[in-house]
Structure formats: structure tokens, C-alpha cells
Short mmCIF file of C-alpha atoms in Angstrom, two decimals:
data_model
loop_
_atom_site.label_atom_id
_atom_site.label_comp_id
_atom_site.label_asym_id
_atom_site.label_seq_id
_atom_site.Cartn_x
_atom_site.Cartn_y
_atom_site.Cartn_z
CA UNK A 1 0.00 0.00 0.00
CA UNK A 2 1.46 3.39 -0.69
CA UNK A 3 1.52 6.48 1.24
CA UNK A 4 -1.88 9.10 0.79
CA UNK A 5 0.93 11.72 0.90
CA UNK A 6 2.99 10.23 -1.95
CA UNK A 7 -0.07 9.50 -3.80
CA UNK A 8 -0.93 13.18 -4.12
CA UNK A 9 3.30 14.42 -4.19
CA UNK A 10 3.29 16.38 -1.13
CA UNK A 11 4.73 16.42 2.58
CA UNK A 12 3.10 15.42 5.89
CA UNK A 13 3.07 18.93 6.76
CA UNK A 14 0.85 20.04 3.65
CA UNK A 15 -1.81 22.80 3.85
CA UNK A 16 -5.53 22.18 2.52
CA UNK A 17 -4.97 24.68 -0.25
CA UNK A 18 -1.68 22.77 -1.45
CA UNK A 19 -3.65 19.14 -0.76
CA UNK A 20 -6.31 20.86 -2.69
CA UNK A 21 -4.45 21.53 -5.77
CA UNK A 22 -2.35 18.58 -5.80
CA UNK A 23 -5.39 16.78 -5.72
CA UNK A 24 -6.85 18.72 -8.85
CA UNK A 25 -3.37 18.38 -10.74
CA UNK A 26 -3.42 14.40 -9.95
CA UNK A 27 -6.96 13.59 -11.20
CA UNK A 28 -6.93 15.19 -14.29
CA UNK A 29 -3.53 13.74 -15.04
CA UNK A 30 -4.94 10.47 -14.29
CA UNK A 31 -8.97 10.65 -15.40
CA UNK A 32 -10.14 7.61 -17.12
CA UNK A 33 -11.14 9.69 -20.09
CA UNK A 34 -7.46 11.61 -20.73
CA UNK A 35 -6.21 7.74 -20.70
CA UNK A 36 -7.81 5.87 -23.01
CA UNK A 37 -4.80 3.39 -24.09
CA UNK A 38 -4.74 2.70 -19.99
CA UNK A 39 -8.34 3.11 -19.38
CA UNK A 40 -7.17 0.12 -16.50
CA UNK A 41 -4.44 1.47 -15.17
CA UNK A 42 -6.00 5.33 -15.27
CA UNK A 43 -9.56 3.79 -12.91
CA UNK A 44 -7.16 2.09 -10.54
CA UNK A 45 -5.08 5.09 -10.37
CA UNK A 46 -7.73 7.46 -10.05
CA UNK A 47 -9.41 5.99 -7.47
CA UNK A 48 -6.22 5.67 -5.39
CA UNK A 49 -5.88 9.36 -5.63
CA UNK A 50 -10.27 10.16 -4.51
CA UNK A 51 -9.55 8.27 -1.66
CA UNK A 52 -6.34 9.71 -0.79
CA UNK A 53 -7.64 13.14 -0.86
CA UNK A 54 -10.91 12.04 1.40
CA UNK A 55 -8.77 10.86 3.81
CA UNK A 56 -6.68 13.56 4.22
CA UNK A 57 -9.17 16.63 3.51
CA UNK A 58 -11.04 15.47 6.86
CA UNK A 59 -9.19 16.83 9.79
CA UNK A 60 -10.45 13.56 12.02
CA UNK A 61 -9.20 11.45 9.47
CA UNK A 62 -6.02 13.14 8.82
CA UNK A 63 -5.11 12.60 12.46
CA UNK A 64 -6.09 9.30 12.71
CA UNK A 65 -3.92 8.34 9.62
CA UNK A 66 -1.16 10.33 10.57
CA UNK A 67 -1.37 8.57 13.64
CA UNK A 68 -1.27 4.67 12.39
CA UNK A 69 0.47 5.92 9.01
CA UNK A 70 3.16 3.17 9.45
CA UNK A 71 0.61 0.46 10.70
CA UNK A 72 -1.81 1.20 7.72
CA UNK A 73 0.83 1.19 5.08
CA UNK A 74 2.16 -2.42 6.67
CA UNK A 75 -1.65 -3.36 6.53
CA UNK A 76 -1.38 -5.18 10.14
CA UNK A 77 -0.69 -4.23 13.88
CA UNK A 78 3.02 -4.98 14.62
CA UNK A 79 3.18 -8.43 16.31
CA UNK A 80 0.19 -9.43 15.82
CA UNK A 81 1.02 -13.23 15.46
CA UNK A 82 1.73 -12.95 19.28
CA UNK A 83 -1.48 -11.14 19.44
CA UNK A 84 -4.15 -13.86 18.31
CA UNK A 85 -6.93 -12.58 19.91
CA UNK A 86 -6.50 -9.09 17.88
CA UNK A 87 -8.52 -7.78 15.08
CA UNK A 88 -6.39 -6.47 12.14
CA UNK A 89 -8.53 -2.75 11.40
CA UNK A 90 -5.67 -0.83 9.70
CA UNK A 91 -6.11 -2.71 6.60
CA UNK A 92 -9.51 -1.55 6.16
CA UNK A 93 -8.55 2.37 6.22
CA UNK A 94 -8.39 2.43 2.13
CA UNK A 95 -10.35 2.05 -0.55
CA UNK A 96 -8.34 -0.59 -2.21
CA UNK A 97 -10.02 -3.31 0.38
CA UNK A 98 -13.03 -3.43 -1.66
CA UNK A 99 -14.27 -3.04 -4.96
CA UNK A 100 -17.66 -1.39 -5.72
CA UNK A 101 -20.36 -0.31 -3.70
CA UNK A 102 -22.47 -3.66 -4.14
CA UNK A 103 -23.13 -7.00 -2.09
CA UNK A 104 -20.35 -8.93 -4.56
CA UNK A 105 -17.50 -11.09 -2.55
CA UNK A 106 -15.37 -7.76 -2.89
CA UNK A 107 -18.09 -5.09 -2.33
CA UNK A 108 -18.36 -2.57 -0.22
CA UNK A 109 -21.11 -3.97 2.08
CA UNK A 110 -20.08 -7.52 2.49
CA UNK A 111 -16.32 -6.60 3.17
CA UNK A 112 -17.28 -4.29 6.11
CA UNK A 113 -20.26 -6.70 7.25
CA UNK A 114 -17.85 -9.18 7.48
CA UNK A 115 -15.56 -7.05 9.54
CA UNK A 116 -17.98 -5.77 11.82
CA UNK A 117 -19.45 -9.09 12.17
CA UNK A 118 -15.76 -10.74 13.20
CA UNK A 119 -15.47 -7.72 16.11
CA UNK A 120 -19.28 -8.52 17.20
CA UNK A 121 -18.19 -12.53 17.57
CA UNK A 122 -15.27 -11.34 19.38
CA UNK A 123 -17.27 -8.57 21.63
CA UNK A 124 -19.45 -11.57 22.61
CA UNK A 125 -16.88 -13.96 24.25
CA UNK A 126 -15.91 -11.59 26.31
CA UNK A 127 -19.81 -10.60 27.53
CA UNK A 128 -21.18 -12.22 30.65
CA UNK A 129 -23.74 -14.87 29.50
CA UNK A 130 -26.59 -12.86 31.71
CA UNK A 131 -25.93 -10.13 29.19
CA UNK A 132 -28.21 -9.19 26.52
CA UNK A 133 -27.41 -6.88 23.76
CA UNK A 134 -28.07 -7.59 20.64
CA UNK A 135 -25.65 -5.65 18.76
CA UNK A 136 -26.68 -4.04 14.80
CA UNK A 137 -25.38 -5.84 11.69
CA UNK A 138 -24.11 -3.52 9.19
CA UNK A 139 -26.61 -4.95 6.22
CA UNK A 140 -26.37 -5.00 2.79
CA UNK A 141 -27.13 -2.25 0.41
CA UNK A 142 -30.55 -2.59 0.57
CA UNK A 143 -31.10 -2.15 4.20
CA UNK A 144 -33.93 -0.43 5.63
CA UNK A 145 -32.65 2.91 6.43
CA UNK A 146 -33.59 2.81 9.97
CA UNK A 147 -31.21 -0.54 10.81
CA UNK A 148 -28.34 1.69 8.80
CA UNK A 149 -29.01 4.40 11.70
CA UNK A 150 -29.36 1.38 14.83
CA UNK A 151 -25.81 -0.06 12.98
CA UNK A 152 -24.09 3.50 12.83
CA UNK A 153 -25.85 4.45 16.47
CA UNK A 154 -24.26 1.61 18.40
CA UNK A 155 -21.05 1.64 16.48
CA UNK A 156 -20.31 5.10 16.48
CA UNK A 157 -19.95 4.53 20.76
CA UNK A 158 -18.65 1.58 20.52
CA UNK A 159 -17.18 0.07 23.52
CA UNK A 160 -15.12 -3.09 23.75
CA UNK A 161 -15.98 -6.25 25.76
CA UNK A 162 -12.39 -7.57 24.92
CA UNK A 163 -9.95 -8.83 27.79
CA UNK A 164 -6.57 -7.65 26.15
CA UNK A 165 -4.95 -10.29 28.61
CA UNK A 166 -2.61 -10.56 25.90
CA UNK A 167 -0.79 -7.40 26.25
CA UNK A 168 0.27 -7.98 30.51
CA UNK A 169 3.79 -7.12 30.87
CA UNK A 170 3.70 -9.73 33.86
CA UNK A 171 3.15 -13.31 34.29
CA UNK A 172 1.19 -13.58 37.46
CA UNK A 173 2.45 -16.80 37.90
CA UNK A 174 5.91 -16.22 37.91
CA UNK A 175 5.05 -13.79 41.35
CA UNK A 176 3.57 -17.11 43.50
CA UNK A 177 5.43 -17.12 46.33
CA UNK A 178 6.81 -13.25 46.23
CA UNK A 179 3.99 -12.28 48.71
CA UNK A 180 0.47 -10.71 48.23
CA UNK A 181 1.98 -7.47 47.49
CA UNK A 182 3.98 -8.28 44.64
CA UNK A 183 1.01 -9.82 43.21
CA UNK A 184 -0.88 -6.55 43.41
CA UNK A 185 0.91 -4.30 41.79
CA UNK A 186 1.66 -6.74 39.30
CA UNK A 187 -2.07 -6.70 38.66
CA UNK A 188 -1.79 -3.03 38.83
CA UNK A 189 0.76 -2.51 35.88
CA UNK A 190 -1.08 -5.04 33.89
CA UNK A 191 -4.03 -3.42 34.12
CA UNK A 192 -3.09 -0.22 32.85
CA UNK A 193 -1.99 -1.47 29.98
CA UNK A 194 -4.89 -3.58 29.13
CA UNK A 195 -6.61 -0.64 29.71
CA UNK A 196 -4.40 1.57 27.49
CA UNK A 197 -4.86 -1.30 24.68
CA UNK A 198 -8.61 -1.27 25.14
CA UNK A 199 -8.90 2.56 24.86
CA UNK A 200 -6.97 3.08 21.65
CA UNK A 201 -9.30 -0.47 20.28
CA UNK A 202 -12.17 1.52 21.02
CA UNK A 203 -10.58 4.59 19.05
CA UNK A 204 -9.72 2.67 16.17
CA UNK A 205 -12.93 1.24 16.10
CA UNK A 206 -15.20 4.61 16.37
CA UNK A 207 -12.80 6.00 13.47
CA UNK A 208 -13.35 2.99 10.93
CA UNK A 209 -16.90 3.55 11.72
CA UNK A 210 -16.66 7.43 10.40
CA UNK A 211 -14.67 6.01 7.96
CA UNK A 212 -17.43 3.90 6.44
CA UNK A 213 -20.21 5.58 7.16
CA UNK A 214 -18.66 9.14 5.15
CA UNK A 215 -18.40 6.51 1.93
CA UNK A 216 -21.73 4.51 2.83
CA UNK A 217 -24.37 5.34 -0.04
CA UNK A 218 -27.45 4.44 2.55
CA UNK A 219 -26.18 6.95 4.74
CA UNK A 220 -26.25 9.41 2.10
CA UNK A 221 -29.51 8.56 1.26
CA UNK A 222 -31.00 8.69 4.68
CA UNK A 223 -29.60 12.61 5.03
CA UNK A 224 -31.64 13.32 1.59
CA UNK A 225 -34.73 11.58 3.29
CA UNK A 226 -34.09 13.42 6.86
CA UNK A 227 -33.53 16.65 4.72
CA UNK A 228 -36.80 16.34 2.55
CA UNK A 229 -38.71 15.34 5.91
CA UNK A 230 -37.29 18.38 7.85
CA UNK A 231 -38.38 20.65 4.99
CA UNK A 232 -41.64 18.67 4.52
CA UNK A 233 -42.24 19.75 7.99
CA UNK A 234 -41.47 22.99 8.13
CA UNK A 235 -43.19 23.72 4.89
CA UNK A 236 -46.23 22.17 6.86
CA UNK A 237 -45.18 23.86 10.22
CA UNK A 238 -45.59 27.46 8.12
CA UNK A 239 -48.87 26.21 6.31
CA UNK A 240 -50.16 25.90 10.06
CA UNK A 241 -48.83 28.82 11.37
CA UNK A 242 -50.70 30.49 8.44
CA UNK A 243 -53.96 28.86 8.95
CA UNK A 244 -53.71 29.65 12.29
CA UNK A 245 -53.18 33.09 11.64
CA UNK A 246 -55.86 32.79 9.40
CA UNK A 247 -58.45 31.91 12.18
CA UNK A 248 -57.47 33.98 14.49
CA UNK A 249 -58.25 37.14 12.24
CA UNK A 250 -61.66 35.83 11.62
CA UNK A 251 -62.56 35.39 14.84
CA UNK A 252 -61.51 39.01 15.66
CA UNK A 253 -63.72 40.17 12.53
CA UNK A 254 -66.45 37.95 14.14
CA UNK A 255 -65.84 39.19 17.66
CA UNK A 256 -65.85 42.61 16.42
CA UNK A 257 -69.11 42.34 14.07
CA UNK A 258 -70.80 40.80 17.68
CA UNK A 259 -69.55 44.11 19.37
CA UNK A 260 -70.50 46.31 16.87
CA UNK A 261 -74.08 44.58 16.49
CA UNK A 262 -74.36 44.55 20.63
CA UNK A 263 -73.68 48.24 20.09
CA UNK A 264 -76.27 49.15 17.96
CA UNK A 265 -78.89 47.10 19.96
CA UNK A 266 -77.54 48.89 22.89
CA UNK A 267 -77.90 52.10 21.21
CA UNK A 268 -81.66 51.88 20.09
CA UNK A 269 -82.52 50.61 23.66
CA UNK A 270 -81.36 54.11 24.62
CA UNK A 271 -83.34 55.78 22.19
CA UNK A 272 -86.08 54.18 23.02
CA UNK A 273 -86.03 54.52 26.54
CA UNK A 274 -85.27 58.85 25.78
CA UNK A 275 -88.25 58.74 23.96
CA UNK A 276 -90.27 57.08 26.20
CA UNK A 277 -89.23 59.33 29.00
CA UNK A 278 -89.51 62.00 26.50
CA UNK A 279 -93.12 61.30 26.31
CA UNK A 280 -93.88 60.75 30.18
CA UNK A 281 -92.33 63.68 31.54
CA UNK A 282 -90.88 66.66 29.32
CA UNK A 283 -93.00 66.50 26.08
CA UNK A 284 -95.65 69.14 26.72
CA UNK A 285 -93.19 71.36 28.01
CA UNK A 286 -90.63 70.71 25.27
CA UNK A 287 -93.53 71.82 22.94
CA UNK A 288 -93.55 75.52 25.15
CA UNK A 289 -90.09 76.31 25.31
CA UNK A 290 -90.35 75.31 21.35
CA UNK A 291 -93.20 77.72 21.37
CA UNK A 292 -91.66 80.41 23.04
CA UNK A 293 -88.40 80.37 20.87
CA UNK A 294 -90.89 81.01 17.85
CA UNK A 295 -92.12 83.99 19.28
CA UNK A 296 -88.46 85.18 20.05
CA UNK A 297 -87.69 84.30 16.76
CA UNK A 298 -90.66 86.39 15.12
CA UNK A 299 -89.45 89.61 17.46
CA UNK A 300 -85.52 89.03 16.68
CA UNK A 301 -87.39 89.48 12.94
CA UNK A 302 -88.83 92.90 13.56
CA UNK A 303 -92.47 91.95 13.96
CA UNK A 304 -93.26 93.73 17.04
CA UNK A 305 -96.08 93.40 19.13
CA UNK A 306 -99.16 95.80 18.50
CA UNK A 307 -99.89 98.71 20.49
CA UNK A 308 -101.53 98.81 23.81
CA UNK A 309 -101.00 95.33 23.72
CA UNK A 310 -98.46 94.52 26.97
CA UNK A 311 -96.51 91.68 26.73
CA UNK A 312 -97.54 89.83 29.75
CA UNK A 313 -94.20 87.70 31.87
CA UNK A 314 -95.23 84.55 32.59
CA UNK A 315 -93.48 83.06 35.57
CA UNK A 316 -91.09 80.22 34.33
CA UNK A 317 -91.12 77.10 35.57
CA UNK A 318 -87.45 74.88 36.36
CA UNK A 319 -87.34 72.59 33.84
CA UNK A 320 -87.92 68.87 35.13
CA UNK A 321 -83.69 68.23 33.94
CA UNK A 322 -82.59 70.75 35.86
CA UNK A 323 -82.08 69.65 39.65
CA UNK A 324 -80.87 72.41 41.53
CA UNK A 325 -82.69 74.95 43.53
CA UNK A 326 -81.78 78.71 43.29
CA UNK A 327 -84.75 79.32 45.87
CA UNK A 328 -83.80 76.75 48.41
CA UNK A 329 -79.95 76.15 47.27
CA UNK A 330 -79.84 72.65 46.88
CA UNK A 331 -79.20 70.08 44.58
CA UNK A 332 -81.35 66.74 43.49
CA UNK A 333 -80.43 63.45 42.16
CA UNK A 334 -83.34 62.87 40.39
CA UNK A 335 -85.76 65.36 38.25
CA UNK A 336 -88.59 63.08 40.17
CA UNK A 337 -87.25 64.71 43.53
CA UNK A 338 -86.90 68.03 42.04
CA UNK A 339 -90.40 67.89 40.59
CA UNK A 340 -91.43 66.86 44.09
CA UNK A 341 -89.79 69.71 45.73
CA UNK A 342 -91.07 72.21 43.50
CA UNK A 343 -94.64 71.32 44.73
CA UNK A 344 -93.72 71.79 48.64
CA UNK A 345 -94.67 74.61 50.76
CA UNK A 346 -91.40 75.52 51.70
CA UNK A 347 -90.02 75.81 48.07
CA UNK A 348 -93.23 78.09 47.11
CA UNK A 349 -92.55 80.18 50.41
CA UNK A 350 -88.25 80.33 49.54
CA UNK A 351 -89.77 81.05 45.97
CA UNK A 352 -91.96 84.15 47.80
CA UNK A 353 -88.70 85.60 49.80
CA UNK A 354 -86.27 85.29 46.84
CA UNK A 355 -88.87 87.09 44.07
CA UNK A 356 -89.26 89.91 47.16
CA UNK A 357 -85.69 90.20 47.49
CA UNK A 358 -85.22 90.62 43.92
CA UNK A 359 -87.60 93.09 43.83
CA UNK A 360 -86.35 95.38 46.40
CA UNK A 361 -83.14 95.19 45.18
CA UNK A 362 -84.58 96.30 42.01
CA UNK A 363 -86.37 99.14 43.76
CA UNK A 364 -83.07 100.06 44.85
CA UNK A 365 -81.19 100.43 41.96
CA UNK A 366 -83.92 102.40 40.82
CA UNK A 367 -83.39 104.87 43.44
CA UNK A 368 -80.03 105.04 43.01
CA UNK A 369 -80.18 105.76 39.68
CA UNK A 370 -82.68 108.44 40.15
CA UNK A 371 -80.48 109.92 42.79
CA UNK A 372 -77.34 110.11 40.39
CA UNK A 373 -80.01 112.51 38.24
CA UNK A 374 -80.62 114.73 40.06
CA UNK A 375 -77.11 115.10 41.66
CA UNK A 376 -76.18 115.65 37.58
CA UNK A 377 -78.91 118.18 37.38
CA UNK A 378 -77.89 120.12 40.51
CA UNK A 379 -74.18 120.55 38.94
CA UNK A 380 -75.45 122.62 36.34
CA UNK A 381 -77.71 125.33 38.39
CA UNK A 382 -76.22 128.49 40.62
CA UNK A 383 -74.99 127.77 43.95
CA UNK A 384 -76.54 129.67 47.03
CA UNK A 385 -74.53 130.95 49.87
CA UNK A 386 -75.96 132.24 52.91
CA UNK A 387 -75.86 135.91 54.45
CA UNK A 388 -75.15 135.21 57.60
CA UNK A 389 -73.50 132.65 60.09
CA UNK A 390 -75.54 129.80 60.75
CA UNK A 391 -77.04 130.67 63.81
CA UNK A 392 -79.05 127.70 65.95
CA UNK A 393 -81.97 128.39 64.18
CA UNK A 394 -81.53 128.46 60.26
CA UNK A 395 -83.55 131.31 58.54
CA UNK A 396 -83.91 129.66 55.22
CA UNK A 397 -85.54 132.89 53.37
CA UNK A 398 -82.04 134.39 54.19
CA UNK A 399 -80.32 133.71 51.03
CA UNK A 400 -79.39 135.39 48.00
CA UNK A 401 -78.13 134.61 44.55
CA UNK A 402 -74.27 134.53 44.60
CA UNK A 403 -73.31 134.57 40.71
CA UNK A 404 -71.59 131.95 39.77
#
């Protein structure tokens, strides 16, 4: 097997944009249709160089080969003659261990069901026989898609049941006899490195798993599927939303027709009920204050009243709305009450006192202004000085003319 890094013509320490364009150089050097006098030769070649470049342009993978580089190239752990118990996986990191993507004796799914079959046989000599897993077989490539996902679920955490008694660094037998604390830390040093075997197992395991499943065709096919589902369901997720949306504005239109209609209902109840109180208490005298505003109307016109005809005041009743008092200074809920009180002795009597009271004070300003007229009037005549000193006894004929 040759090196991924010679394959391509560049160093370990190689950035993606050089693996990149080496990559690009190498298959169209090599592309089955520049070649056709080595059509053979140029497929082999070329599919050397895909896989060397999908190794390497994953960062996981890159590690992982860079890490077993000498082990992969040799195809086989080192020592692993004394190891019989071991499981050969380097081998299987390249492209080159199968041939096609079918079920053939060289195919992509039998040589890794195989595989993963031989680690499951192993796994289960090593269980306890109360144990019961049943552990996924990697298929064929007509699987259901849901065993692919149990397979790559179960593999992808996959945790060894293996002893790795192989790899002790001690005999314990050789320490009978040495006392028990020999023994134990005997058992101590071979544990850690049964342990240290098992973890990188389990490593090497999980990253033949990526491996696979990055070049597995059902895999592929299952994201499509789980991609077409997930926008399936968010195309019906927004269809919802909309309906949804949809409903809810209608029932606002509805809830706001009801409110509206309640409205109106509420509405012509209250005209109803002004009418009919309209009726019952303030209709006749409606019609007089109606009546009256004609006649101010026909004055404010210039038809005035004929002549010896006096107007005569009639006295002007509260209107039933208004609820206060002038007379008695007080204020009623109801025009009921103030009707009420406007028929009691004490309001006519308060009635009496305020209308005299008025009327004086009328009187009065009367009499003031007459008094202002006649102190005009004596501004303009002569003045009149007396003769004489005012004596105790005033002699009004005394007087004469003093021109002014």
C-alpha cells in the first residue's frame, strides 16, 4: 500500500490549499477519459488518488492516519502473530479493500459486514452470559434505512468487551510465592496497559466507523430523506402557522361584528327609553319652550307686538332636567325629587322671599339711579350761599343769589 501523501506528491506537513491543488493536478492527469490506451491502469489510479484526498481533507481522518500511518501502510498491527486474539482494522482504512459499492465477494457492504461481524463474535466472548445486547449488523445495500441508523448508532460509541490479557507485561504466575503485594501491583501494571490497549481499540474502532459511514451510499440517502422530511415539515409547520393566523383574524372580525351589532342594539334601547321618557315627563313642556323660541324668533325678525298690547311675563317654571334649587340652594339626584320639591310649601314660600328680594333690590337700583339725576342736574344750576352765620336756628328765606 502506498503512502496518501505520496499518492498526491506532497509532505506530511501540507496545507488544505496545497492538498487541494495537488489533488486537482493528480486527477486530471490520471482521469479515465485523458487515458484511453490505460483506461485500466487510469480507474485504478484514479481511485487511489479520490480516496487519498478524502482521507486527508477530513481533519479527524487526517489525524487518525497520521497517527497509524506506518501500521496502515504495513496493513497489520506490529506483532500481531503474538497477538491472536486481535482484530487487524488498519487494513480496512483504504479504498483498495473493496471493490464497488455492491453485495459482490469484494463489495463494499459484504467486506465491512464481514468485519464488523468478526469484532461482534469477538465482543461476545468476552460478555457475561446474563448479558443481553443484541448488537446491529451492518446490512447489505438494501437495508432499511432505519437498521443503517441502529448499525451506525451503536457503532459510532462503541465500547469493547475484549480482555486484552494478551498485552500484561507480567506473568502472574511467575510472582507465587513473592507475597500478596507483589502480586498486586503486578495486577496493577497489567491493568493499565490492558486498559491503554482497550482505549486506543475503542478509538480505532469509532474512526473505521466514520470512515465507512462518510463513503456509505445508505447513509447518504438517509440525510436526503431526513432533509426532505425536515423541509416537509417545516413547509407544513408554516402552512399551520398560516392557517392559524388565518383563524385567528376571523374570529376578531367575528368578535368585532358581535360588538358592533351589541352596540347598535344597545344604542336603540337608549333611544327608546329617551323617547319614552320624553313622552312621560318633558313632552308638553318641550312643545312651550319650542313655542316660546318662535315667538323670540318672530321679534328678533322685527315683527313687534301691537300697540296697547303689553306683553304679559309669565313666571317660568325649572325645567324637570334641571335639579338644583336657586330658591332653596340645593341640589337633586333625580328630576322626580326636584319635581317633588317644586310642589312643597317651603319651596313656594323660599320662591316668595327670593322674588321679594329681587324686587327690592330692584327698587333700589332704581333709586339710586334716580339719585345720580338729580345730583347731575344740581351741577349745572347756581350755587346759594348764605348771608349770615348759621345761627341755631336756620332762617332759610335768608339767602341770596351769589353769581356763579
Amino acid at each position: 500500500m502506498k503512502c496518501y501523501y505520496e499518492v498526491l506528491g506532497v509532505s506530511q506537513k501540507a496545507t488544505d490549499d496545497e492538498l487541494k491543488k495537488s489533488y486537482r493536478k493528480m486527477a486530471l492527469q490520471w482521469h479515465p477519459d485523458k487515458n484511453p490506451d490505460r483506461l485500466e491502469e487510469a480507474k485504478k489510479q484514479f481511485q487511489i488518488i479520490q480516496a487519498a484526498y478524502d482521507t486527508l481533507s477530513d481533519p479527524q481522518e487526517r489525524a487518525f492516519y497520521d497517527r497509524n500511518r506506518e501500521n496502515i501502510l504495513r496493513g497489520k498491527e506490529e506483532d500481531l502473530d503474538s497477538k491472536p486474539d486481535n482484530i487487524d482494522l488498519f487494513a480496512y482504512f483504504s479504498s483498495q479493500c473493496y471493490s464497488g459499492f455492491d453485495d459482490l465477494e469484494k463489495g463494499f457492504y459484504t467486506v465491512y459486514r464481514q468485519l464488523f461481524e468478526k469484532i461482534a463474535v469477538k465482543d461476545m466472548q468476552y460478555m457475561d452470559d446474563d448479558e443481553e445486547i443484541v448488537i446491529p449488523n451492518f446490512g447489505k445495500s438494501d437495508s432499511d434505512l432505519e437498521e443503517v441508523a441502529q448499525f451506525y448508532g451503536y457503532w459510532s460509541s462503541y465500547c469493547t468487551s475484549i480482555s486484552f490479557a494478551w498485552v500484561d507485561e507480567y506473568d502472574i504466575r511467575e510472582a507465587q510465592g513473592m507475597g500478596r503485594w507483589v502480586e498486586k501491583k503486578i495486577e496493577k501494571e497489567n491493568n493499565k496497559v490492558r486498559l491503554k490497549a482497550r482505549k486506543e481499540f475503542n478509538e480505532q474502532v469509532r474512526s473505521l466507523v466514520a470512515f465507512v459511514r462518510r463513503r456509505d451510499k445508505r447513509w447518504e440517502a438517509r440525510k436526503k430523506m431526513l432533509e426532505a422530511k425536515a423541509a416537509e415539515n417545516a413547509k407544513k409547520q408554516k402552512a399551520m402557522q398560516q392557517r392559524q393566523k388565518e383563524e385567528r383574524l376571523k374570529m376578531m372580525e367575528e368578535d368585532i361584528a358581535l360588538e358592533k351589532a351589541k352596540m347598535a342594539a344597545y344604542e336603540d334601547e337608549l333611544r327608546a327609553l329617551e323617547e319614552k321618557f320624553a313622552e312621560e315627563w318633558g313632552l308638553s313642556e318641550y312643545e312651550d319652550s319650542d313655542a316660546e323660541g318662535d315667538e323670540n324668533v318672530e321679534i328678533a325678525n322685527g315683527e313687534e307686538q301691537p300697540e296697547g298690547q303689553v306683553e304679559e311675563e309669565e313666571e317660568v317654571d325649572y325645567p324637570v332636567d334641571d335639579r338644583y334649587c336657586v330658591a332653596c340652594n340645593k341640589e337633586f339626584k333625580t328630576a322626580n325629587a326636584m319635581e317633588s320639591h317644586c310642589r312643597s310649601k317651603k319651596h313656594r314660600e323660599n320662591l316668595a322671599k327670593l322674588k321679594s328680594t329681587m324686587l327690592a333690590e330692584d327698587e333700589l337700583l332704581n333709586g339710586n339711579q334716580e339719585d345720580a339725576q338729580n345730583d347731575q342736574d344740581s351741577l349745572e344750576k347756581p350755587h346759594l350761599i348764605p348771608t349770615k352765620t348759621f345761627s341755631k336756628r336756620v332762617n332759610h328765606n335768608e339767602y341770596k343769589l351769589y353769581g356763579g
